[in-house]
Coordinates of C-alpha atoms and ligand atoms in Angstrom, one line a residue:
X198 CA -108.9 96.4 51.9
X199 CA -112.3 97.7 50.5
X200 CA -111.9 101.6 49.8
X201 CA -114.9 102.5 51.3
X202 CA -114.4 100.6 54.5
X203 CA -111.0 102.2 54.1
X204 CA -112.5 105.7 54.0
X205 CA -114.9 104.5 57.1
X206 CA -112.3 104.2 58.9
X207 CA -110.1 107.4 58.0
X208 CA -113.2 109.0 59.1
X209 CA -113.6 106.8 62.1
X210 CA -110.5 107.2 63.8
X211 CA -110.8 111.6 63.5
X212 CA -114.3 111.7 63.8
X213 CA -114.6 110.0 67.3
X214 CA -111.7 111.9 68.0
X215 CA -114.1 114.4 68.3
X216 CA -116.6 112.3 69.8
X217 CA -115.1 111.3 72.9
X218 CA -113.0 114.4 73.6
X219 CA -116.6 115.9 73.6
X220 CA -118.1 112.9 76.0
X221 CA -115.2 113.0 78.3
X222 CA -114.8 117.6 78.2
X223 CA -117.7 118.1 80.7
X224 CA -116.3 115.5 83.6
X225 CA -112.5 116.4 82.9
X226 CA -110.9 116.2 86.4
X227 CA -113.7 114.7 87.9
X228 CA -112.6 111.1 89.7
X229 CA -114.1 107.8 88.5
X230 CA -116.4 107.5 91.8
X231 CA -117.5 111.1 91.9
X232 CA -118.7 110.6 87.8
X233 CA -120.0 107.3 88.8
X234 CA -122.2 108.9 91.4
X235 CA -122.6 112.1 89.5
X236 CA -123.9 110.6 86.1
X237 CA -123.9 106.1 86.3
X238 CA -122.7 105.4 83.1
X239 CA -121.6 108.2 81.2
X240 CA -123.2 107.7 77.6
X241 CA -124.6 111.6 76.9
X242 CA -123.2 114.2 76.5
X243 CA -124.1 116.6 78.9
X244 CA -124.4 120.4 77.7
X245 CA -122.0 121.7 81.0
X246 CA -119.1 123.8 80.9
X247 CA -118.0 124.6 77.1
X248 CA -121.5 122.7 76.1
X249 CA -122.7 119.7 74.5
X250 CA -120.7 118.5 71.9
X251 CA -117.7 120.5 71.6
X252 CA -114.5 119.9 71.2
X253 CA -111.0 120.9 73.3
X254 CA -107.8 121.5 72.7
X255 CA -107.2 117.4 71.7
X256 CA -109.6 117.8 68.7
X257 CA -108.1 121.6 67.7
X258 CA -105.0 120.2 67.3
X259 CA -105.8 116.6 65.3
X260 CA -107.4 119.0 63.1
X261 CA -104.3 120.9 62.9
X262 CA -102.5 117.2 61.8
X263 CA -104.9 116.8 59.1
X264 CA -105.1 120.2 57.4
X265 CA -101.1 119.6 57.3
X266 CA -100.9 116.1 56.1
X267 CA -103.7 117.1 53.4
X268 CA -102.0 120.6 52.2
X269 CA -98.7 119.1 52.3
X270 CA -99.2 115.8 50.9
X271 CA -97.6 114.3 53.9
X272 CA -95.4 115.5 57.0
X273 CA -93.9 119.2 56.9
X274 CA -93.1 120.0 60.2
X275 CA -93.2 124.1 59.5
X276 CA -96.5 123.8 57.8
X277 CA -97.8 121.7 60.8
X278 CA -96.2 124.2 64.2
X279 CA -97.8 127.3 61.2
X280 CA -101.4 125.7 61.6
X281 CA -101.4 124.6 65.6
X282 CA -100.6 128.6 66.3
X283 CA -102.9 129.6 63.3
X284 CA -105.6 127.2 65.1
X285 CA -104.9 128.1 68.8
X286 CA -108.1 129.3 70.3
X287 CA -107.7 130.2 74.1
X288 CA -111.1 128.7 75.4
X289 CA -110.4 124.9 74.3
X290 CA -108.5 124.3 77.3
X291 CA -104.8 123.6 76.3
X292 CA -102.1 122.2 78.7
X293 CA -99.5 125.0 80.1
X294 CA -96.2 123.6 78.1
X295 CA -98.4 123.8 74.9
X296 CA -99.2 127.5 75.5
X297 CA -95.5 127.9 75.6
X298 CA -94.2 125.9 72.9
X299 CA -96.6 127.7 70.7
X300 CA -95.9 130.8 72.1
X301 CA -91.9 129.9 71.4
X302 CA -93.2 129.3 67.6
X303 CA -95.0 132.8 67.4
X304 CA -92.1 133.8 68.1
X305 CA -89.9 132.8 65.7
X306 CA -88.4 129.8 67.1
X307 CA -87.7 127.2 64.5
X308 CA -90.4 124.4 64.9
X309 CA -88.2 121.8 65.5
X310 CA -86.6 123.7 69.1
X311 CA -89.1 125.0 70.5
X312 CA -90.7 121.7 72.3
X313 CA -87.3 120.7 74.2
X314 CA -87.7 124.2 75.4
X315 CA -90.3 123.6 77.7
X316 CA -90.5 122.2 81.0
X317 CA -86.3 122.2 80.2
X318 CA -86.0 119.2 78.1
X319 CA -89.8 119.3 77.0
X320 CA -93.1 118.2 78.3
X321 CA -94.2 115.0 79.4
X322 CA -97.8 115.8 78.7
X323 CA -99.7 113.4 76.7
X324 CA -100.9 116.8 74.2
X325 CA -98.7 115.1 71.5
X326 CA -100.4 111.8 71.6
X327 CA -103.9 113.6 72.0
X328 CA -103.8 114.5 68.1
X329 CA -102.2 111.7 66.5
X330 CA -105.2 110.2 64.9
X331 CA -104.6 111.4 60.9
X332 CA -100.7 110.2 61.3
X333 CA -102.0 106.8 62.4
X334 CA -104.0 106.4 59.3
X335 CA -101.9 108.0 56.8
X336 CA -98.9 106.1 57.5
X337 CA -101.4 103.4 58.5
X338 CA -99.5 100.6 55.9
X339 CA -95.9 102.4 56.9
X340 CA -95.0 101.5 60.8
X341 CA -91.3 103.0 59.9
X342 CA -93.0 106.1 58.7
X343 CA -95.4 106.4 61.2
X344 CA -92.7 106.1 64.2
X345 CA -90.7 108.5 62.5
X346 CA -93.3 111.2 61.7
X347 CA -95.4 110.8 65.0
X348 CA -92.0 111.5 66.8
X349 CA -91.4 114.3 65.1
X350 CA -94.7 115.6 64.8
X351 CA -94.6 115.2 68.7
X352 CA -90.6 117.3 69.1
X353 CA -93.1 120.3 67.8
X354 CA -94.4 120.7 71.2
X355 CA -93.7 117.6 73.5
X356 CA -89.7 116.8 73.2
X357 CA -89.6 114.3 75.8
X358 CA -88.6 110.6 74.7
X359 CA -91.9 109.8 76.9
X360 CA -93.9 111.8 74.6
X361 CA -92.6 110.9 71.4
X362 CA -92.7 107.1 72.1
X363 CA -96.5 107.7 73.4
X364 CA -97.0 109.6 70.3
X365 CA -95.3 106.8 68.4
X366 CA -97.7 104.0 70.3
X367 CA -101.3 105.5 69.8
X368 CA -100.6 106.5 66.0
X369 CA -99.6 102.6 66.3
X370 CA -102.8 101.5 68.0
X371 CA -104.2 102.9 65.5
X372 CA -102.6 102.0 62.5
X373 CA -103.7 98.4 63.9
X374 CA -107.1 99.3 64.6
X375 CA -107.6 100.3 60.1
X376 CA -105.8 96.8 59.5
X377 CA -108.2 94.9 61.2
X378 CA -111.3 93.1 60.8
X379 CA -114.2 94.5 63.2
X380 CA -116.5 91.4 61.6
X381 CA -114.0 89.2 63.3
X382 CA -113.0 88.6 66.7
X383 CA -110.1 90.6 67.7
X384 CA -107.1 88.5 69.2
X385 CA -106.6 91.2 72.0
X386 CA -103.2 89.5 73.7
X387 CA -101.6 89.2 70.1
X388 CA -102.7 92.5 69.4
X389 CA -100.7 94.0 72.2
X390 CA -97.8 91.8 72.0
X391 CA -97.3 93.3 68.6
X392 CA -97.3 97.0 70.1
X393 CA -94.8 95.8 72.9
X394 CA -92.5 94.7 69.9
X395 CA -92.9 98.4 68.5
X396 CA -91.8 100.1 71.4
X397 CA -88.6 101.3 71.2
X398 CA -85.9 100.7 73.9
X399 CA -86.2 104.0 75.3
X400 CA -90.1 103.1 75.6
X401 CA -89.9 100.5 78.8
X402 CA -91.9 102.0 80.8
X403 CA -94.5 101.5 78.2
X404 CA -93.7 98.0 77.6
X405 CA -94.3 97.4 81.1
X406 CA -97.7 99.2 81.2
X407 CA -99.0 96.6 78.2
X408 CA -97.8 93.8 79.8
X409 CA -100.2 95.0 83.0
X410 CA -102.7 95.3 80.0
X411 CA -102.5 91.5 79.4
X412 CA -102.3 90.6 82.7
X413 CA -105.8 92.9 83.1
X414 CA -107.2 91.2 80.2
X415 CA -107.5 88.1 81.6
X416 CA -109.7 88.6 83.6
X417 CA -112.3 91.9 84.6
X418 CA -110.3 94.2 86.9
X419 CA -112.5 96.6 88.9
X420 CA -111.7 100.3 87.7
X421 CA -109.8 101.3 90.9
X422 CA -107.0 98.5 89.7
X423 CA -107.2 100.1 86.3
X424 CA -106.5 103.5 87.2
X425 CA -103.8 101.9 89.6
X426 CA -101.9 99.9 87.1
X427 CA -102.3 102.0 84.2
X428 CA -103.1 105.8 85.1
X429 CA -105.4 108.3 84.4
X430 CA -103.3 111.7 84.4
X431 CA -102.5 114.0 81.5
X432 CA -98.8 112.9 80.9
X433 CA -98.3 110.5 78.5
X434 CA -97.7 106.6 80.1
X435 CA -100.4 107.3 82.3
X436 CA -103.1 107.5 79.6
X437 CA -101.9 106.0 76.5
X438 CA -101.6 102.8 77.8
X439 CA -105.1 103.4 79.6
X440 CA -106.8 104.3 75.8
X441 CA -105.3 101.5 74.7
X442 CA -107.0 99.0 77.2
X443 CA -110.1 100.7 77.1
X444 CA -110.4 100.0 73.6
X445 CA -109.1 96.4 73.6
X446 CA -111.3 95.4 76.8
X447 CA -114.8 96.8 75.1
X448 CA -113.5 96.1 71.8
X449 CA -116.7 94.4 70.9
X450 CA -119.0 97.9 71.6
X451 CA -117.9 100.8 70.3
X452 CA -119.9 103.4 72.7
X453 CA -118.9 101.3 75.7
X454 CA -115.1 101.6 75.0
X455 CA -115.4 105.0 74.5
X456 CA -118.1 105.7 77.7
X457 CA -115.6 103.1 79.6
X458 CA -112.4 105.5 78.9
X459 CA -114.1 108.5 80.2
X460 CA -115.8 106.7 83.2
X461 CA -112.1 106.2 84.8
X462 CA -111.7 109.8 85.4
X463 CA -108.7 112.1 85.1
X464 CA -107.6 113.5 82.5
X465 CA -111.5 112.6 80.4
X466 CA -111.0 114.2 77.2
X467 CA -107.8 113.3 76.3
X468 CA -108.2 109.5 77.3
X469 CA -111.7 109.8 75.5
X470 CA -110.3 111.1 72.6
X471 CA -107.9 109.0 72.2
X472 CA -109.6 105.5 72.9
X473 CA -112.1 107.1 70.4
X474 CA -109.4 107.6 67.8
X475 CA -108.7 103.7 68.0
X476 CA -112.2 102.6 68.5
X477 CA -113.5 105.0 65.7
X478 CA -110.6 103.3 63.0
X479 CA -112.1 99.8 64.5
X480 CA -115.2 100.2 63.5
X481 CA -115.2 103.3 61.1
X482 CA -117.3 106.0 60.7
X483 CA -120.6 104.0 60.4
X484 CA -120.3 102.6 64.0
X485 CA -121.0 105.7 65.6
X486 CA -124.4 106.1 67.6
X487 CA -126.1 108.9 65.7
X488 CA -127.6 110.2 69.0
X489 CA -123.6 111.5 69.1
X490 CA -123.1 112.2 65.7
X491 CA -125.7 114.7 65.9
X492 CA -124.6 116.6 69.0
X493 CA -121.4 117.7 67.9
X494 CA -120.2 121.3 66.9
X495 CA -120.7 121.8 63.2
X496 CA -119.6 125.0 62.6
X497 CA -116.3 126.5 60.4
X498 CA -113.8 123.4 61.2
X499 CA -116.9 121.1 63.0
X500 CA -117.7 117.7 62.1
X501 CA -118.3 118.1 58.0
X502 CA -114.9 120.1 58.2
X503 CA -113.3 117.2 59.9
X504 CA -114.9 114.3 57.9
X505 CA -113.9 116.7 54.6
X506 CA -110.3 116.2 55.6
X507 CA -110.0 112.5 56.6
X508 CA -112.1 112.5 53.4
X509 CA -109.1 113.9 51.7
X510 CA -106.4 111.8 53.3
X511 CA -108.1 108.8 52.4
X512 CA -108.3 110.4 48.4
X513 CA -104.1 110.8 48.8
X514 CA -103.8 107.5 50.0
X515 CA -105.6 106.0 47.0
X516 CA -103.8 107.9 44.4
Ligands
LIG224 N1 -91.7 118.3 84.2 C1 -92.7 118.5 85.1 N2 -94.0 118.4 84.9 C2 -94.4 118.1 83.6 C3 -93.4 117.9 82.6 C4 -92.1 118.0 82.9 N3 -91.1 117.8 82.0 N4 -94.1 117.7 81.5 C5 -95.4 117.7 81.8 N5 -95.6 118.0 83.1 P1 -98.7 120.0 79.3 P2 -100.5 119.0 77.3 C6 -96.9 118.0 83.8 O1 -98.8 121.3 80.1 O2 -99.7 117.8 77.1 C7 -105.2 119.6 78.4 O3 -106.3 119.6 79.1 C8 -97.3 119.5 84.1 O4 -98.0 119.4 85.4 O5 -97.6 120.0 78.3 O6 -100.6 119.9 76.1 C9 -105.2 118.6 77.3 O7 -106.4 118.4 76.7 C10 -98.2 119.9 83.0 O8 -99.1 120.8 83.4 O9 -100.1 119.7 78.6 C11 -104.7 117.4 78.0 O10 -105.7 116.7 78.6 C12 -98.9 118.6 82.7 O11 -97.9 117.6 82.9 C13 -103.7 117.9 79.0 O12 -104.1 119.3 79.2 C14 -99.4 118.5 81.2 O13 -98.5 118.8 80.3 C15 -102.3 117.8 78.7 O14 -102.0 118.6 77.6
LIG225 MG1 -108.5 118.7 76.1

């Protein structure tokens, strides 16, 4: 691939990470006909509760990802549990068994025990899935890699097979998303049948959840069946799979798949963020609406800081 579209794309798939986390933080809980009502179309983002443009927990943490990957030259589970408790700030909204897994890692625990710890056998949340977006493009050419470092990057806070496979599947998504072609047309159903062959056997319940995503492709479901078949929640099968269809349905239009995700409700953020990880390594960097762009946080680890470190992954890549 061209290096600069490569780079694009690194930046992409972290930046709009950012972007809708940020579209999706001010509606988080809200259901898909109260937004509707609320705000129509989602496409601003509105400057309510933690205020335009900023980022949660999801975006915290992928930042976490990167700095680790980029210091590290690559996975170091250690270095990577050091910088989520280093970066842990209160007010971004984190999930309960995240508070105590990296409260379990201030306290000594060993970063590779203290996820099965919670919720007695470890969360089901989908807070490991959330941040994936800089292991899907590092290991972007390396699917054995990538399964085995998104599952253990997961066991740092989210132990359960559910999270690690859903950790596995969106660092997958977008993995595919950097190896394709946004200036052709995307073959959605082959697309998906090759994530239903990289789900493990542990990972059924996802399989099953992407075979509704074909069925739903075929024609256009109203959002009440979406939500139905697929979820909106914050544990992991009930929004990964959902990311993944918003994407793949609007693949076509970048801010719709990303406004689309948000627009079903629940768990906003996270499903933003992470159909904006996919979309954003689609398309790359250069798709995004400035109008967005703009908006977000720029502060000590903002946007620059964030684009600086996809930056850098892209430079170890090319080495
Ligand atoms: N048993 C029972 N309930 C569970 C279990 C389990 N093993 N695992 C998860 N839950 P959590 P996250 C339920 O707290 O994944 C933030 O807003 C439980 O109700 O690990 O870090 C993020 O931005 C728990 O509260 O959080 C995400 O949007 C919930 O699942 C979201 O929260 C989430 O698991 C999830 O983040
Ligand atoms: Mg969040």
């Amino acid at each position: 691939m061209n290096p600069d579209k490569l780079k694009d794309k690194f930046i992409g798939c972290t930046l709009v990470t950012h972007v809708g986390d940020s579209l999706g933080m001010p509606v988080e809980g809200y259901d898909c006909k109260t937004i509707e009502m609320k705000y129509g179309e989602l496409r601003e983002m509105l400057d309510v509760r933690m205020g335009a443009g900023t980022y949660t927990d999801d975006t915290e943490m992928m930042i976490g990802i990167a700095e680790s990957l980029v210091q590290c030259r690559g996975f170091n589970g250690r270095d990577m549990a050091g910088r989520f408790v280093k970066l842990y700030n209160p007010e971004r909204g984190y999930g309960g068994g995240t508070v105590r897994a990296l409260s379990l890692l201030r306290e000594g625990i060993d970063w590779n025990f203290a996820g099965e710890r919670v919720f007695g056998g470890g969360s089901f949340g989908n807070g490991s899935s959330m941040r994936i977006a800089p292991i899907g493009a590092f290991y972007y050419d390396k699917p054995d890699d990538l399964r085995k470092i998104a599952c253990e990057s997961s066991n740092i806070t989210h132990a359960h097979p559910y999270c690690k496979e859903g950790a596995a599947l969106q660092a997958f998504a977008v993995a595919k998303a950097i190896n394709s072609d946004p200036s052709e047309e995307l073959d959605k159903q082959s697309f998906v049948s090759d994530m239903i062959t990289f789900v493990s056997d542990e990972g059924k319940l996802y399989k099953a959840k992407l075979q509704h995503i074909k069925e739903l492709l075929e024609y256009v479901p109203d959002k009440a069946e979406v939500i139905d078949r697929l979820g909106n929640d914050s544990s992991a099968p009930n929004s990964v799979p959902t990311a993944i269809y918003s994407f793949i349905s609007h693949s076509h239009d970048f801010e719709g798949s990303v406004s689309y995700a948000v627009s079903l409700g629940g768990d906003t953020d996270t499903i933003g963020a992470m159909t904006g990880a996919i979309s954003g390594a689609y398309h790359g960097k250069s798709g995004i609406p400035q109008r967005w762009l703009n908006v977000l946080e720029n502060g000590e680890r903002g946007r620059g800081y964030i684009e600086m470190l996809a930056e850098k992954l892209w430079e170890l890549k090319s080495l």
